[in-house]
XYZ file of C-alpha atoms in Angstrom:
604
model
C -14.256 14.198 17.523
C -15.609 17.131 15.832
C -16.801 18.274 12.415
C -14.070 18.451 9.506
C -12.042 21.374 8.227
C -13.481 24.638 8.352
C -14.420 25.621 4.501
C -11.317 28.276 4.432
C -9.041 26.048 5.393
C -10.244 23.535 3.345
C -10.124 26.186 0.529
C -6.488 27.254 1.425
C -5.537 23.611 0.510
C -7.605 22.957 -2.057
C -7.512 25.663 -4.720
C -5.539 28.383 -6.656
C -2.254 27.642 -6.202
C -1.582 24.299 -7.389
C -3.695 25.084 -10.689
C -6.932 22.584 -11.850
C -6.289 19.222 -9.599
C -8.059 16.739 -11.238
C -11.160 14.520 -9.590
C -12.462 11.287 -10.116
C -14.738 10.360 -13.285
C -16.423 7.381 -11.776
C -18.911 6.752 -14.386
C -16.679 4.215 -16.198
C -17.797 1.804 -13.216
C -21.269 2.888 -13.064
C -22.857 6.037 -13.858
C -24.718 7.113 -10.255
C -25.765 5.227 -6.910
C -29.206 4.695 -8.157
C -28.352 3.394 -11.591
C -29.979 0.496 -13.441
C -26.534 -1.157 -14.092
C -25.827 -1.318 -10.541
C -28.593 -2.604 -9.665
C -28.803 -5.405 -12.674
C -25.111 -6.380 -11.596
C -26.166 -7.219 -8.210
C -29.236 -8.996 -9.668
C -27.142 -10.918 -12.074
C -24.331 -11.379 -9.563
C -26.736 -13.443 -7.362
C -28.082 -15.703 -10.543
C -24.371 -16.333 -11.565
C -23.290 -17.397 -8.006
C -26.268 -19.817 -7.257
C -25.763 -21.012 -10.710
C -22.286 -21.921 -10.107
C -22.956 -23.355 -7.070
C -25.214 -25.589 -8.643
C -23.412 -27.099 -10.959
C -19.883 -27.196 -9.397
C -20.464 -27.972 -5.287
C -19.188 -31.390 -4.776
C -17.885 -31.788 -8.362
C -14.761 -29.827 -8.976
C -12.777 -33.816 -8.371
C -14.427 -35.258 -11.479
C -14.158 -32.396 -14.038
C -11.825 -33.075 -16.966
C -9.985 -30.211 -17.920
C -11.623 -27.948 -20.702
C -14.859 -28.097 -17.898
C -12.232 -27.175 -15.207
C -11.314 -23.933 -17.636
C -15.055 -23.485 -18.143
C -15.298 -23.405 -14.545
C -12.568 -20.940 -13.480
C -13.352 -18.760 -16.312
C -17.069 -18.352 -14.916
C -15.415 -17.606 -11.329
C -13.484 -15.155 -12.905
C -16.559 -13.294 -14.292
C -18.230 -13.436 -10.904
C -15.078 -12.327 -9.138
C -14.675 -9.150 -11.945
C -18.151 -8.375 -11.251
C -18.541 -8.365 -7.276
C -14.836 -6.689 -7.487
C -16.557 -3.833 -9.940
C -19.293 -3.301 -7.606
C -17.064 -2.758 -4.441
C -14.522 -0.981 -6.401
C -17.392 1.648 -7.056
C -18.600 1.847 -3.476
C -15.172 1.903 -1.743
C -14.056 4.773 -4.000
C -16.941 6.922 -3.652
C -16.828 6.226 -0.166
C -12.876 7.422 0.348
C -13.877 10.836 -1.392
C -15.625 11.475 1.516
C -15.596 9.039 4.503
C -17.644 11.493 6.640
C -20.693 11.438 4.359
C -23.817 9.493 5.915
C -24.946 8.200 2.521
C -21.716 6.873 1.043
C -20.763 5.606 4.304
C -24.210 3.397 4.092
C -23.845 2.648 0.933
C -20.509 0.982 1.100
C -21.795 -1.081 4.131
C -24.957 -1.848 2.979
C -23.254 -3.418 -0.087
C -20.500 -4.825 1.482
C -23.091 -6.841 3.757
C -25.119 -7.622 0.626
C -22.073 -8.919 -1.338
C -20.756 -10.937 1.381
C -24.483 -12.652 1.531
C -24.798 -13.322 -2.158
C -21.078 -14.799 -2.295
C -21.638 -17.476 0.221
C -22.366 -19.931 -1.396
C -18.851 -19.789 -3.072
C -17.210 -20.428 -0.032
C -17.005 -24.323 -1.244
C -14.837 -23.460 -4.410
C -11.772 -23.049 -2.635
C -12.161 -25.246 0.398
C -13.245 -28.380 -2.385
C -10.224 -27.012 -4.623
C -7.456 -28.109 -2.111
C -9.396 -31.078 -1.712
C -8.549 -32.639 -5.075
C -6.320 -35.007 -4.634
C -2.262 -34.007 -5.902
C -2.371 -36.652 -8.606
C -6.012 -35.381 -10.431
C -4.986 -31.675 -9.743
C -1.553 -32.242 -12.169
C -3.195 -33.798 -14.554
C -5.963 -31.530 -15.067
C -3.345 -28.520 -14.811
C -1.343 -30.121 -17.511
C -3.721 -30.859 -20.204
C -3.294 -28.751 -23.205
C -7.194 -27.875 -23.061
C -7.179 -27.369 -19.507
C -6.723 -24.503 -17.275
C -2.970 -24.342 -17.407
C -2.333 -20.754 -17.564
C -4.161 -20.308 -13.713
C -2.176 -22.532 -12.269
C 0.201 -20.002 -10.537
C -3.196 -19.152 -8.474
C -4.388 -22.451 -7.726
C -0.930 -23.409 -6.134
C -1.084 -19.980 -4.129
C -4.278 -21.458 -3.030
C -3.142 -24.885 -2.244
C -0.381 -23.540 -0.127
C -3.010 -22.454 2.352
C -4.181 -26.690 2.729
C -2.392 -27.034 5.817
C -4.505 -24.230 7.358
C -7.731 -24.439 6.379
C -11.045 -25.168 8.764
C -14.267 -27.091 8.072
C -16.573 -25.737 5.389
C -19.011 -24.715 8.074
C -16.423 -22.989 9.878
C -15.328 -21.449 6.521
C -18.803 -20.193 5.736
C -19.063 -18.309 8.883
C -15.824 -16.545 9.232
C -17.091 -15.293 5.727
C -20.835 -14.434 6.629
C -19.114 -13.053 9.895
C -16.065 -10.624 8.270
C -18.551 -8.022 7.893
C -18.877 -7.198 11.808
C -15.587 -8.236 12.283
C -12.224 -7.230 10.901
C -13.998 -4.887 8.009
C -16.380 -3.082 10.872
C -13.091 -2.112 12.812
C -11.335 -0.830 9.631
C -14.280 1.265 9.042
C -14.104 2.644 12.086
C -10.560 3.560 11.728
C -11.143 5.458 8.660
C -14.221 7.618 10.028
C -12.459 8.566 12.849
C -8.926 9.451 11.116
C -10.802 11.322 8.752
C -12.473 13.265 11.432
C -9.950 14.245 13.539
C -9.328 17.928 13.807
C -6.213 19.902 14.908
C -6.108 23.087 15.825
C -3.088 24.820 14.470
C -3.245 28.700 16.125
C -6.777 29.265 15.807
C -6.414 27.581 11.975
C -8.389 24.140 12.032
C -6.535 20.928 9.949
C -7.260 17.898 8.996
C -4.746 15.236 9.508
C -3.388 15.374 5.930
C -2.806 19.267 5.912
C -1.180 18.498 9.765
C 0.881 15.866 8.818
C 1.903 18.209 5.401
C 3.099 20.467 8.307
C 5.644 18.381 9.234
C 7.667 19.152 6.233
C 7.724 23.312 6.505
C 10.670 25.659 5.614
C 9.620 27.262 9.369
C 10.454 25.294 12.362
C 8.271 26.928 14.639
C 5.301 25.772 12.239
C 6.431 21.957 12.112
C 6.948 22.158 15.574
C 3.377 23.491 16.031
C 1.978 20.597 13.994
C 3.563 17.744 15.558
C 2.638 18.670 18.868
C -0.982 19.282 17.648
C -1.083 15.874 16.341
C 0.410 14.814 19.679
C -2.229 16.147 21.579
C -5.348 14.833 19.537
C -3.352 11.204 19.021
C -3.466 11.143 22.869
C -7.012 12.146 23.001
C -7.910 9.082 21.102
C -5.593 6.595 21.902
C -8.016 5.339 24.298
C -10.047 4.276 20.869
C -7.300 3.358 18.648
C -5.685 1.055 21.243
C -9.331 -1.153 21.184
C -9.215 -0.974 17.480
C -5.576 -2.632 17.603
C -6.116 -5.016 20.338
C -9.477 -6.051 18.480
C -7.965 -6.597 15.495
C -4.610 -8.438 16.776
C -6.973 -10.582 18.631
C -9.100 -11.815 16.185
C -6.279 -12.434 13.867
C -4.669 -14.339 16.566
C -7.670 -16.005 17.196
C -8.490 -17.526 13.706
C -4.394 -17.828 13.028
C -4.686 -20.508 16.028
C -7.283 -22.251 14.401
C -5.880 -22.448 11.091
C -2.672 -23.564 13.013
C -0.410 -20.500 11.110
C 3.252 -20.694 12.981
C 3.461 -17.260 13.404
C 1.342 -14.064 12.693
C 3.123 -13.275 10.010
C 2.970 -16.338 8.054
C -0.304 -15.760 6.471
C 0.519 -12.668 4.977
C 4.181 -14.188 3.612
C 1.805 -16.764 2.242
C -0.375 -14.624 0.153
C 3.135 -12.553 -1.010
C 4.411 -15.763 -2.024
C 7.236 -14.980 -0.663
C 9.597 -17.514 1.669
C 9.811 -16.297 5.346
C 13.595 -16.260 5.170
C 13.495 -14.167 2.224
C 11.654 -11.685 4.391
C 13.733 -12.724 7.573
C 16.942 -11.982 5.286
C 15.817 -8.653 4.551
C 14.906 -7.533 7.526
C 18.336 -8.139 9.203
C 20.003 -6.873 6.401
C 17.959 -3.502 7.102
C 18.440 -3.897 10.952
C 22.376 -4.643 10.500
C 22.419 -1.532 8.394
C 20.307 1.015 10.573
C 24.399 2.650 11.729
C 25.159 3.010 8.115
C 21.798 4.510 6.982
C 19.585 6.563 9.141
C 21.818 7.211 11.899
C 24.949 8.252 9.436
C 21.961 10.237 7.534
C 20.498 12.023 10.684
C 23.564 12.920 12.074
C 24.324 14.649 8.904
C 21.452 16.654 8.892
C 21.339 17.812 12.195
C 24.684 19.305 11.172
C 22.969 21.321 8.175
C 20.410 22.298 10.554
C 22.889 23.631 13.570
C 21.605 21.299 15.955
C 23.154 18.873 18.394
C 19.615 16.818 18.738
C 16.969 16.115 16.333
C 13.120 16.563 17.367
C 10.845 14.165 15.406
C 9.581 17.259 13.745
C 12.817 17.591 12.331
C 13.086 14.161 10.424
C 11.640 15.043 6.988
C 12.567 19.152 7.634
C 13.365 20.768 4.232
C 17.334 21.711 4.191
C 17.724 25.509 5.661
C 19.258 26.175 2.057
C 16.542 24.964 -0.040
C 14.446 27.332 -0.983
C 10.417 27.289 -0.478
C 8.538 26.425 -3.381
C 5.332 25.348 -4.649
C 4.708 23.091 -7.393
C 1.380 23.549 -9.444
C -0.487 20.706 -10.556
C 0.869 21.302 -14.684
C 4.539 21.183 -13.759
C 4.515 17.946 -11.774
C 2.104 16.013 -14.487
C 4.985 17.161 -16.952
C 7.825 16.302 -14.687
C 7.100 12.481 -14.254
C 5.590 11.862 -17.693
C 8.687 13.407 -18.652
C 10.764 11.094 -16.582
C 8.911 8.367 -17.636
C 9.037 8.744 -21.301
C 12.696 9.505 -21.038
C 13.261 5.691 -19.873
C 10.432 4.714 -22.609
C 7.882 6.376 -24.391
C 5.496 3.628 -23.611
C 5.580 3.890 -20.277
C 4.364 7.477 -20.153
C 1.582 6.838 -22.656
C 0.499 4.067 -20.478
C 0.282 7.176 -17.580
C -1.176 10.004 -19.460
C -4.796 9.139 -19.513
C -4.458 8.770 -15.746
C -4.681 12.938 -16.352
C -7.021 13.103 -19.384
C -9.735 11.170 -18.315
C -10.678 11.660 -14.933
C -8.533 8.527 -13.321
C -7.038 10.659 -10.278
C -8.715 12.626 -7.706
C -5.908 14.936 -5.925
C -7.447 17.643 -4.402
C -7.420 17.514 -0.408
C -11.110 17.787 0.411
C -12.962 17.578 3.589
C -13.631 13.909 4.523
C -11.337 12.849 2.187
C -9.128 9.395 3.034
C -5.867 10.663 3.897
C -2.454 9.270 1.931
C -2.161 8.165 -1.296
C -2.982 4.903 -3.191
C -3.887 3.601 -6.558
C -7.161 1.136 -7.024
C -6.847 -1.252 -9.257
C -10.581 -1.955 -9.651
C -11.578 -4.747 -11.704
C -9.428 -5.777 -15.215
C -12.260 -4.933 -17.540
C -12.173 -1.150 -16.071
C -9.141 0.308 -15.047
C -7.449 1.795 -11.832
C -7.956 4.832 -10.431
C -5.299 7.026 -8.370
C -5.637 9.460 -4.910
C -3.608 11.764 -4.175
C -3.551 14.231 -1.250
C -1.390 17.014 -3.237
C -0.107 20.030 -1.881
C 2.582 21.149 -3.754
C 5.480 19.531 -2.246
C 8.591 18.247 -3.741
C 7.221 15.098 -2.151
C 4.216 15.112 -3.906
C 5.367 14.904 -7.143
C 7.324 11.891 -6.063
C 4.125 10.551 -4.661
C 2.660 11.335 -7.886
C 5.116 9.619 -9.575
C 5.092 6.625 -7.551
C 1.055 6.095 -7.256
C 1.162 6.298 -11.149
C 3.670 3.195 -11.192
C 1.295 1.468 -9.528
C -1.220 2.236 -12.153
C 0.819 1.357 -15.094
C 1.682 -1.956 -13.520
C -2.001 -2.580 -13.232
C -2.783 -1.800 -16.515
C -0.335 -3.741 -18.074
C -0.869 -6.735 -15.644
C -4.691 -6.605 -16.235
C -3.836 -8.428 -19.735
C -3.515 -11.817 -17.250
C -7.000 -11.724 -16.236
C -8.587 -11.022 -12.826
C -7.752 -13.921 -10.933
C -3.601 -13.776 -12.405
C -3.681 -9.615 -12.473
C -3.281 -9.254 -8.872
C 0.739 -9.439 -7.878
C 1.732 -10.420 -4.788
C 2.765 -7.519 -2.106
C 6.201 -7.939 -2.668
C 6.322 -7.531 -6.316
C 3.475 -4.882 -5.813
C 5.783 -1.237 -5.189
C 7.906 -2.495 -8.087
C 6.748 -0.370 -10.400
C 6.149 2.681 -8.020
C 9.386 3.180 -6.583
C 10.936 2.643 -9.971
C 8.380 5.319 -11.477
C 9.884 7.443 -8.137
C 13.769 6.526 -9.530
C 12.979 7.754 -12.574
C 11.709 11.281 -11.849
C 14.431 11.600 -9.141
C 17.452 10.939 -11.612
C 15.762 12.818 -14.467
C 15.388 16.080 -12.003
C 18.869 15.102 -10.783
C 20.270 14.902 -14.462
C 18.833 18.528 -14.898
C 20.355 20.222 -11.847
C 23.393 21.955 -12.105
C 23.436 24.118 -8.833
C 25.024 22.394 -6.000
C 22.815 23.715 -3.194
C 19.655 22.467 -5.343
C 21.507 19.115 -5.843
C 22.012 18.799 -2.456
C 18.637 18.514 -1.919
C 16.976 16.424 -4.008
C 20.023 14.111 -2.833
C 18.706 14.664 0.829
C 15.252 14.483 -0.437
C 15.652 11.238 -2.598
C 17.659 9.461 0.456
C 15.109 10.442 3.095
C 12.446 8.841 1.186
C 14.108 5.623 1.107
C 14.897 6.015 4.621
C 11.586 6.466 5.041
C 10.908 3.418 2.598
C 13.116 1.115 3.717
C 14.607 1.964 7.545
C 11.039 3.234 8.496
C 8.936 0.403 7.210
C 11.129 -2.212 8.632
C 10.843 -0.655 11.956
C 7.244 -0.447 11.620
C 7.252 -4.305 10.614
C 9.273 -4.627 13.908
C 6.546 -2.621 15.671
C 3.749 -4.782 14.474
C 5.791 -8.371 15.277
C 6.341 -7.124 18.684
C 2.844 -5.902 19.140
C 1.077 -9.437 17.759
C 3.698 -11.140 20.011
C 3.051 -8.565 23.426
C -1.430 -9.158 22.470
C -0.971 -12.980 22.545
C -0.004 -12.597 26.593
C -2.831 -10.617 27.092
C -5.097 -7.339 26.172
C -2.069 -4.209 25.914
C -2.827 -0.914 27.470
C -1.993 2.206 25.203
C 0.873 2.488 27.493
C 1.454 -0.694 26.380
C 1.443 -0.036 22.620
C 3.548 3.425 23.320
C 6.434 1.620 25.055
C 6.849 -0.938 21.484
C 6.591 1.940 19.454
C 9.157 4.022 21.102
C 11.520 0.818 21.341
C 11.701 0.472 17.303
C 11.706 4.825 16.512
C 14.853 4.514 18.953
C 16.621 2.163 17.479
C 15.868 3.005 13.971
C 15.972 6.835 14.071
C 19.765 6.895 16.031
C 21.152 8.860 19.309
C 21.067 12.131 17.571
C 17.092 12.054 17.629
C 15.229 13.136 21.056
C 11.699 11.919 21.383
C 8.875 15.116 22.405
C 6.125 13.609 24.638
C 3.365 12.636 22.823
C 5.499 11.106 19.989
C 5.043 7.656 21.615
C 1.119 7.668 20.486
C 2.012 8.171 16.773
C 1.513 4.847 15.643
C -2.104 5.373 15.916
C -2.811 7.313 12.154
C -0.877 4.693 10.329
C -3.473 2.571 8.338
C -1.234 -0.328 7.180
C -1.459 -2.019 10.989
C -5.203 -1.734 11.052
C -6.040 -2.942 6.886
C -3.123 -4.855 6.335
C -1.385 -6.310 9.118
C 2.503 -7.020 7.912
C 1.687 -5.374 4.776
C 4.499 -2.861 5.449
C 7.730 -5.054 4.844
C 6.659 -5.174 1.012
C 7.720 -1.146 0.835
C 11.356 -2.053 1.957
C 11.057 -5.181 -0.465
C 10.670 -3.083 -3.267
C 12.449 -0.726 -2.546
C 15.580 -3.113 -2.562
C 14.181 -4.757 -5.624
C 14.121 -1.479 -7.260
C 17.880 -0.878 -6.469
C 18.985 -3.829 -7.620
C 17.259 -3.469 -11.007
C 17.698 0.371 -11.466
C 21.809 -1.087 -11.000
C 21.412 -3.449 -13.556
C 19.608 -0.662 -15.916
C 22.678 1.477 -15.436
C 24.914 -1.164 -16.242
C 23.431 -1.353 -19.487
C 21.725 -4.651 -19.218
C 20.892 -5.649 -22.856
C 16.756 -5.129 -23.556
C 16.178 -3.613 -19.836
C 13.109 -2.128 -21.103
C 11.594 -4.842 -22.636
C 12.437 -7.208 -19.701
C 11.042 -4.822 -17.481
C 7.557 -4.374 -18.917
C 7.328 -8.377 -19.317
C 7.728 -7.942 -15.839
C 5.307 -5.634 -14.825
C 2.870 -7.246 -17.542
C 2.976 -10.784 -15.646
C 0.879 -9.463 -12.801
C 0.656 -12.506 -10.526
C 1.841 -15.012 -12.639
C 5.127 -15.707 -12.004
C 7.138 -16.328 -8.802
C 9.743 -13.787 -7.990
C 12.587 -15.862 -8.527
C 11.123 -16.508 -11.898
C 10.597 -12.796 -12.620
C 13.970 -11.341 -11.633
C 16.153 -14.473 -13.212
C 16.183 -12.263 -16.635
C 17.854 -9.507 -14.791
C 20.639 -12.058 -13.155
C 18.621 -10.839 -9.894
C 17.612 -13.258 -6.969
C 16.094 -12.194 -3.929
C 16.820 -15.509 -1.758
C 20.401 -14.347 -1.908
C 21.360 -12.855 1.649
C 23.680 -10.775 -0.133
C 20.962 -9.045 -2.833
C 19.343 -6.686 -0.259
C 23.222 -5.247 0.260
C 22.862 -4.016 -3.415
C 20.191 -2.184 -2.509
C 21.172 -0.724 0.591
C 25.076 -0.217 -1.056
C 22.787 2.152 -3.085
C 21.393 4.105 -0.651
C 24.952 4.554 0.802
C 26.477 5.728 -2.030
C 24.148 8.501 -2.230
C 24.705 9.754 1.125
C 28.728 9.432 0.241
C 27.317 11.946 -2.474
C 26.042 13.858 -0.109
C 29.096 14.291 2.403
C 31.324 14.443 -0.906
C 28.837 17.975 -1.424
C 29.980 19.266 2.171
C-alpha cells in the first residue's frame, strides 16, 4: 500500500465543478487538539469518575428513588464528557486517517478514556443485580428515575449474559488492543489504498464512484482496478475478519449468547423473530425485485448478461450531469420543506454552521455518516461528494440522520440514542421525500424513467443487498466457528449470496469474489446491515400511510423522531397503525418497490 492520491487527482475530485464544498468546524467541540478546554475536561472526567465510583459502588440496591435519579444523572454527565472528547478525536481522525498525529491522538485518547472509565464498569453489573422488586419500586416512584426506565430495561436484558465483575473489567481494559485496534487497522488500510486508472491514481471512494460512470469502459476499468487491489490485500482483510469473528465468538461463548446475531438484536431492542421475518420476506422476494429489475436493465443496456460494473450503471438514455453543491442543497431543503417547514429548519444549520464535511480529500474516511456527538453539542455529517444524483440522495439520507439526532437530543444522552432498527427511519424517509419531490417535478418520460430506475436501484441496494450482506455475515461467523477461514473460503461465502441475490442475469468477473473486503460495517458493527432493510421497509410503510392521508401525520412523525430510544418500535409505530412484528408488515414495504418496477415496465 503506497501513499495517497496524487495532488492533481485530489484536486480534480475536490474542486471547482461542485462549487465551494463545506468543511467541518469542530470548534463547537473543542478549540483545538492542545486546547485548555480539552485538558480540563479530561481532568474533570477523571475526578468525576472516581467520585462516582466512591459514592455508589456496592450501594446501588440501597438507593432511594430520588438518590437513584441523582446517581443516573451524574452517570449521564460523565457519559457526555467522555463522548465529547472521543467525538472530537474521532472526527479529526476521519478527516485524514493517514495523518500520524491525528491517529496518535485518537489512540492515546481511546486508551486514556478506557483507563479513566474503568471504575465505572461496576455500574451496569451491579445495576443488573438489583432485585426485580426493588428495581420496579424505584422506577415507579414519582420522585425517581422513571423516564430512564427504557435504558435500564435494555441493560437488564443483558443479565443472562453478564460475566463476573473481574471479567467485565478485563474486557473493558482489553478493548483498546482488541476490536478497536483491528478497526483502526481496517480504516487506515482502506484509506491508504491506491487504484491505478490509466496512469491516474485514485483513492477508494473515487474508484468506487467510477462504477456509476456513463462510460462502460470506465466502469469496467474501475471494477478491475478495485479487484486487482483487493486481491493484493485480501490476506490482510481475511486476517482482520478471522480475528474479529473469533474474538466475538469467544466473548459470545462466555456470555452464553445463543447465536452470533443475538447481541445485536438485544442492543437493537428487536426480537430475533422480527428480524427473521424481515430476512425471509426479502429473500423470498428476490425474484420479484432484484432478479426482475436487473433483467429489465439488461434489456435497456442491450446486453444478454450484466457484469458487476453494470449493476449501478446509468441508463443509456440518461444525460450525464454534474450537480453542484448549491443545487444539491436546495433540492434537499425544498423537499424537506415540502413535507414540513420544520424539517428544513432543522436541516439548514448543517449547511450554514460547518456541520458538514463534503469534499473528497486525501486520507479522508470513505463513505458517508452522521455522527451525533453528544446532546449538548450537535451532529456532524461526513460526505464524499462527487456531484452524482446518488450523492444528492446520500445528502438527503445523512441529513435525515442529523435531523433525527437533533430532535432526539432533548431526551438526554442516555435516551437519545436510537436502536439501529429505528436509526435509519429519518434517513430513508428523507431520501424518499427528495425522490418524490423530484419525480413530481419531472415531466419528460426519459428523465422520469431514469429517476424511477435510480430509486429502484437505491431500494434494492438498501433492502436486497443489505439482507444479502446479513446472510454473508451469518455464514461467515458460522464458518469461522468451525475453524480458520482462508481468503478463498470467505470469497466463496461472498459469491454464494451475491449470485442468489442479484439473479441469473449476472456474470461475475474474476476478482469480484474479493469485494467483501472494503465493506466497513462487517468490521465496525457486526450484523448492523439488516437495520438498513428494516429502515427501508419501515419507511415504505410509513410513506404509504402519509400518502393515504393519515390524519396529523407530520406531528406523529416528529414525535417518533423526538422519542429517540425512549420507546420500543411497537409503541412508536402504533399511532400509524403499523406493527413490525406482523410478518405481513414487510410485504407492504416490498410491494412499494414492486410498484415502482411496475411503473418502469409501463414506461417501456
